[in-house]
XYZ file of C-alpha atoms in Angstrom:
319
model
C 42.458 94.959 -73.707
C 42.973 90.657 -72.514
C 41.783 92.050 -69.151
C 38.953 93.725 -69.513
C 37.404 90.898 -72.076
C 37.784 88.654 -69.601
C 36.000 91.076 -66.967
C 33.191 91.114 -69.777
C 33.008 87.937 -70.184
C 32.739 86.551 -66.289
C 30.036 89.325 -65.515
C 28.186 87.401 -68.369
C 28.867 84.624 -66.749
C 27.431 85.708 -63.580
C 24.715 87.125 -65.001
C 23.753 83.985 -66.297
C 23.826 81.996 -63.231
C 22.193 84.403 -61.587
C 19.210 84.019 -63.553
C 19.598 80.939 -65.484
C 16.805 79.273 -63.552
C 14.532 81.631 -64.145
C 15.081 82.846 -67.783
C 14.728 78.729 -68.020
C 11.490 79.167 -66.805
C 10.223 82.223 -68.932
C 11.324 80.688 -72.000
C 10.034 77.418 -71.581
C 6.631 79.315 -70.839
C 7.501 81.247 -74.080
C 8.024 77.387 -75.982
C 4.658 76.270 -74.257
C 2.644 78.965 -75.305
C 3.934 79.065 -79.144
C 2.974 75.369 -79.420
C -0.384 75.561 -77.555
C -1.219 78.743 -80.508
C 0.068 75.908 -83.589
C -1.681 73.279 -81.936
C -4.858 75.434 -82.084
C -4.400 77.152 -85.225
C -2.133 75.202 -87.817
C -5.021 72.632 -90.026
C -5.030 69.039 -89.575
C -2.032 67.319 -91.301
C -2.994 64.401 -93.936
C -0.712 62.400 -91.443
C -3.017 63.276 -88.102
C -6.139 63.153 -90.509
C -5.454 59.151 -91.338
C -3.809 57.986 -87.643
C -7.460 59.979 -86.394
C -9.895 57.819 -89.191
C -8.095 54.608 -89.014
C -7.373 53.951 -85.084
C -8.686 56.666 -82.719
C -12.048 56.501 -83.845
C -12.243 53.050 -84.214
C -10.128 52.168 -81.610
C -8.473 49.643 -83.536
C -4.926 50.349 -82.633
C -3.442 47.197 -80.188
C -0.490 45.926 -81.461
C -1.329 42.029 -83.359
C -5.490 42.814 -83.171
C -6.048 44.827 -85.995
C -5.280 44.230 -89.633
C -1.867 45.941 -90.803
C -2.026 47.392 -93.882
C 0.182 50.418 -95.075
C -1.920 52.946 -93.392
C -0.734 51.518 -89.900
C 2.477 53.396 -90.453
C 0.302 55.779 -88.694
C -0.518 54.214 -85.466
C 2.282 55.614 -83.601
C 1.088 53.111 -80.193
C 1.426 55.857 -77.121
C 0.452 58.714 -79.056
C -2.656 56.199 -79.976
C -3.446 55.538 -77.171
C -3.712 58.813 -75.365
C -5.622 60.394 -78.566
C -8.252 57.671 -77.750
C -8.531 58.671 -74.092
C -8.966 62.304 -74.775
C -11.194 61.816 -77.645
C -14.269 59.545 -75.765
C -14.077 61.859 -72.861
C -13.969 65.527 -74.407
C -14.816 64.976 -78.407
C -12.751 65.321 -82.019
C -11.479 68.407 -82.690
C -7.546 68.783 -83.827
C -6.219 70.153 -80.900
C -8.049 68.191 -78.324
C -6.554 65.401 -80.575
C -2.643 67.394 -80.191
C -2.869 67.200 -76.426
C -1.392 63.668 -76.185
C 1.943 65.052 -77.585
C 1.383 68.954 -75.421
C 1.342 67.654 -72.343
C 4.409 66.276 -73.339
C 5.954 69.841 -73.053
C 6.836 70.278 -70.061
C 8.800 66.896 -70.022
C 10.610 68.421 -73.046
C 12.172 71.831 -71.307
C 12.386 70.546 -67.895
C 15.160 67.687 -69.536
C 16.812 70.054 -71.415
C 17.078 72.307 -68.406
C 18.456 69.109 -66.250
C 21.123 68.495 -68.971
C 21.724 71.585 -69.483
C 21.859 72.785 -65.550
C 24.323 69.643 -64.949
C 27.389 71.866 -67.318
C 29.655 73.447 -65.357
C 29.706 76.639 -67.255
C 26.524 78.447 -67.898
C 27.116 79.939 -70.795
C 27.675 76.489 -72.327
C 24.834 75.265 -70.429
C 22.539 78.508 -71.276
C 23.468 77.461 -75.494
C 22.416 73.991 -74.469
C 19.111 74.653 -73.536
C 18.471 76.437 -75.936
C 19.869 74.842 -78.656
C 17.412 72.138 -77.561
C 13.970 74.010 -76.950
C 15.051 76.060 -80.351
C 15.078 73.206 -83.112
C 12.451 73.853 -84.627
C 11.516 70.264 -86.644
C 11.588 68.807 -83.501
C 9.322 70.704 -81.517
C 6.835 71.399 -83.760
C 5.951 67.953 -83.398
C 5.017 68.508 -80.026
C 2.171 70.008 -81.544
C 0.802 67.379 -83.582
C -1.154 64.595 -82.637
C 2.225 62.693 -83.758
C 4.010 60.000 -81.815
C 7.653 61.939 -82.705
C 7.212 64.602 -80.158
C 6.607 62.207 -77.707
C 9.255 59.961 -78.646
C 11.626 63.376 -78.633
C 11.346 64.420 -75.285
C 11.262 60.682 -73.292
C 14.360 60.489 -75.100
C 15.548 63.354 -73.313
C 14.307 61.757 -70.375
C 16.229 58.594 -70.940
C 19.045 60.707 -71.989
C 19.084 62.534 -68.324
C 18.566 59.764 -66.132
C 21.046 57.167 -68.021
C 23.572 60.047 -66.714
C 22.116 60.222 -63.844
C 22.840 56.196 -62.897
C 26.281 56.799 -64.588
C 26.635 58.837 -61.748
C 24.894 57.076 -58.993
C 24.732 53.909 -59.554
C 21.047 54.315 -58.345
C 18.393 51.593 -59.203
C 15.581 53.735 -60.000
C 17.842 56.059 -62.340
C 18.732 52.820 -64.795
C 14.802 52.341 -64.419
C 13.803 55.538 -65.399
C 16.457 55.768 -68.118
C 14.715 52.254 -70.017
C 11.218 52.978 -69.180
C 11.385 56.594 -70.300
C 13.239 54.942 -73.944
C 10.632 52.263 -74.014
C 8.029 55.433 -73.608
C 9.847 56.900 -77.313
C 10.164 53.486 -78.688
C 6.960 52.930 -78.267
C 6.125 56.383 -80.165
C 8.229 56.048 -82.759
C 9.109 51.859 -83.380
C 12.303 54.276 -85.645
C 14.632 54.292 -82.586
C 14.699 50.719 -82.502
C 18.420 50.785 -82.532
C 18.774 52.789 -80.448
C 16.656 51.086 -77.509
C 18.854 48.364 -78.819
C 22.012 50.229 -78.276
C 20.941 51.588 -74.602
C 19.816 47.610 -73.534
C 23.541 46.750 -74.612
C 25.159 49.796 -72.574
C 23.365 48.964 -69.366
C 23.489 45.352 -69.873
C 27.890 45.683 -70.195
C 27.831 48.423 -67.921
C 25.613 46.329 -65.153
C 28.181 43.113 -65.708
C 31.545 44.429 -65.396
C 31.050 46.258 -62.245
C 28.806 43.308 -60.860
C 26.787 45.308 -58.262
C 23.332 44.191 -57.367
C 23.612 42.345 -60.686
C 20.334 39.846 -60.169
C 18.073 42.992 -59.613
C 19.431 45.717 -62.138
C 19.908 42.350 -64.841
C 15.538 41.825 -64.180
C 14.772 45.389 -64.750
C 16.706 45.223 -68.304
C 14.769 42.240 -69.278
C 11.487 43.708 -68.199
C 11.469 46.787 -68.608
C 13.928 46.482 -71.588
C 14.291 42.739 -73.680
C 10.574 41.741 -73.203
C 9.243 44.524 -74.687
C 11.116 44.956 -76.919
C 11.100 41.426 -78.635
C 7.264 41.764 -78.572
C 7.821 45.494 -80.134
C 9.874 43.852 -82.875
C 7.702 40.825 -83.704
C 4.510 43.996 -84.186
C 7.815 45.624 -86.230
C 7.713 42.899 -88.708
C 4.342 42.399 -89.169
C 4.372 46.102 -90.590
C 7.013 45.520 -92.138
C 5.212 42.340 -94.145
C 2.362 45.114 -94.628
C 3.877 47.413 -96.105
C 3.939 49.683 -93.657
C 7.190 50.131 -91.106
C 8.568 53.087 -93.811
C 8.840 56.703 -94.017
C 8.019 58.387 -97.611
C 7.947 54.760 -99.231
C 7.252 51.164 -98.494
C 10.985 49.382 -99.532
C 11.583 48.334 -96.410
C 12.711 49.485 -92.343
C 16.415 50.258 -93.039
C 15.948 51.428 -96.639
C 13.720 54.227 -95.981
C 12.958 54.373 -92.478
C 15.815 55.199 -90.287
C 18.188 55.986 -93.619
C 15.544 59.014 -95.271
C 15.345 60.213 -91.465
C 18.937 61.067 -91.412
C 18.960 62.782 -94.540
C 16.033 65.003 -93.393
C 18.618 65.530 -90.632
C 21.465 66.133 -92.433
C 20.165 67.623 -95.311
C 21.446 65.494 -97.889
C 20.150 63.234 -101.024
C 23.170 60.877 -100.932
C 22.884 57.242 -100.056
C 23.482 56.613 -96.379
C 25.946 52.994 -95.677
C 24.368 50.889 -92.738
C 27.658 50.835 -91.567
C 27.060 54.822 -90.389
C 23.904 54.578 -88.992
C 25.393 52.003 -86.128
C 28.169 54.299 -85.696
C 25.897 57.048 -85.433
C 23.790 55.523 -82.797
C 27.243 54.705 -81.365
C 28.193 57.889 -81.126
C 24.981 59.088 -79.664
C 24.954 56.386 -76.736
C 28.510 57.026 -75.936
C 27.292 60.831 -75.784
C 24.309 59.711 -73.875
C 26.128 57.771 -71.009
C 29.331 59.921 -70.625
C 27.452 63.345 -71.675
C 30.412 66.002 -70.192
C 30.919 69.844 -71.783
C 32.812 68.460 -74.862
C 30.092 66.436 -75.731
C 27.780 69.793 -75.342
C 29.732 71.928 -77.617
C 29.948 69.313 -80.234
C 26.312 68.950 -80.019
C 25.948 72.438 -79.569
C 28.398 73.647 -82.833
C 26.300 70.341 -85.181
C 23.450 72.411 -84.315
C 25.333 75.878 -85.485
C 26.980 74.150 -88.871
C 23.280 72.360 -89.824
C 21.561 75.794 -89.262
C 24.349 77.470 -90.912
C 24.149 74.622 -94.186
C 20.385 75.129 -93.980
C 20.486 78.616 -94.168
C 22.791 77.890 -97.508
C 20.304 75.509 -98.751
C 17.388 77.983 -99.281
C 19.515 81.312 -100.182
C 20.444 78.919 -103.078
C 17.089 78.078 -103.992
C 15.529 81.297 -103.660
C 18.873 82.831 -105.842
C 18.218 80.330 -108.272
């Protein structure tokens, strides 16, 4: 009996190995088409309207050059910049403005594929790939005129290049990882702690290895530290103007990060700041030493999150 089961799994594994690339391409195309349809038919949302009225239409979105008020939370810099470009050349429509995120769908799918394919077990690789591209609360942002879809796609890119740098020690992989993380941060300032943790990890690793030390530190300073200083200064202006928030105006840590985390884990309980630092550290460790154990942890976590969400929905329905 056990031999038959093992034979079935072996045959399934060989089947996955044979068709893994084709499956990922077809699935990515289907996701792309689905998000195109959503971008065309879903009505323009309140936050998207605010982004267009206050920043895309006026062109007043460059940091330190416009008056910051509570509406500045809707100015996701990279998103606004790209939206402004398409608006100038193709005019106004919700679909045109959402192209700013739609063009990042191939990046999101590609990096999901590369991360999954790096695993030895193609069965796990398949599950991981599907886990990435079927997280609806994340992928739906790729069909909206907001910065979150861009940040998720580029964060995966930083994730992939950090792992590549760990294996190859190539300067280009270090550079691409930092640039991808910087784009993610520019699209979503809530990733500030993640970005700082990435820079800290790379700096520590470079100092310990001491291989081409000056050039690598120069990359971190030029593409990491200097932009971080500018965006940190901009973040303080946003906080002063009451705009660095998510769902309220009580400050960055209290509601920007914690409210997003509460939404992720589906809880209303207070989350200690220490938990945020620990979660960030765990994320960076996984980012820079990705393996099958980390992949299984991610997949199991996603499965448990899905089960908890279903139970919560059923509980609300049958109250």
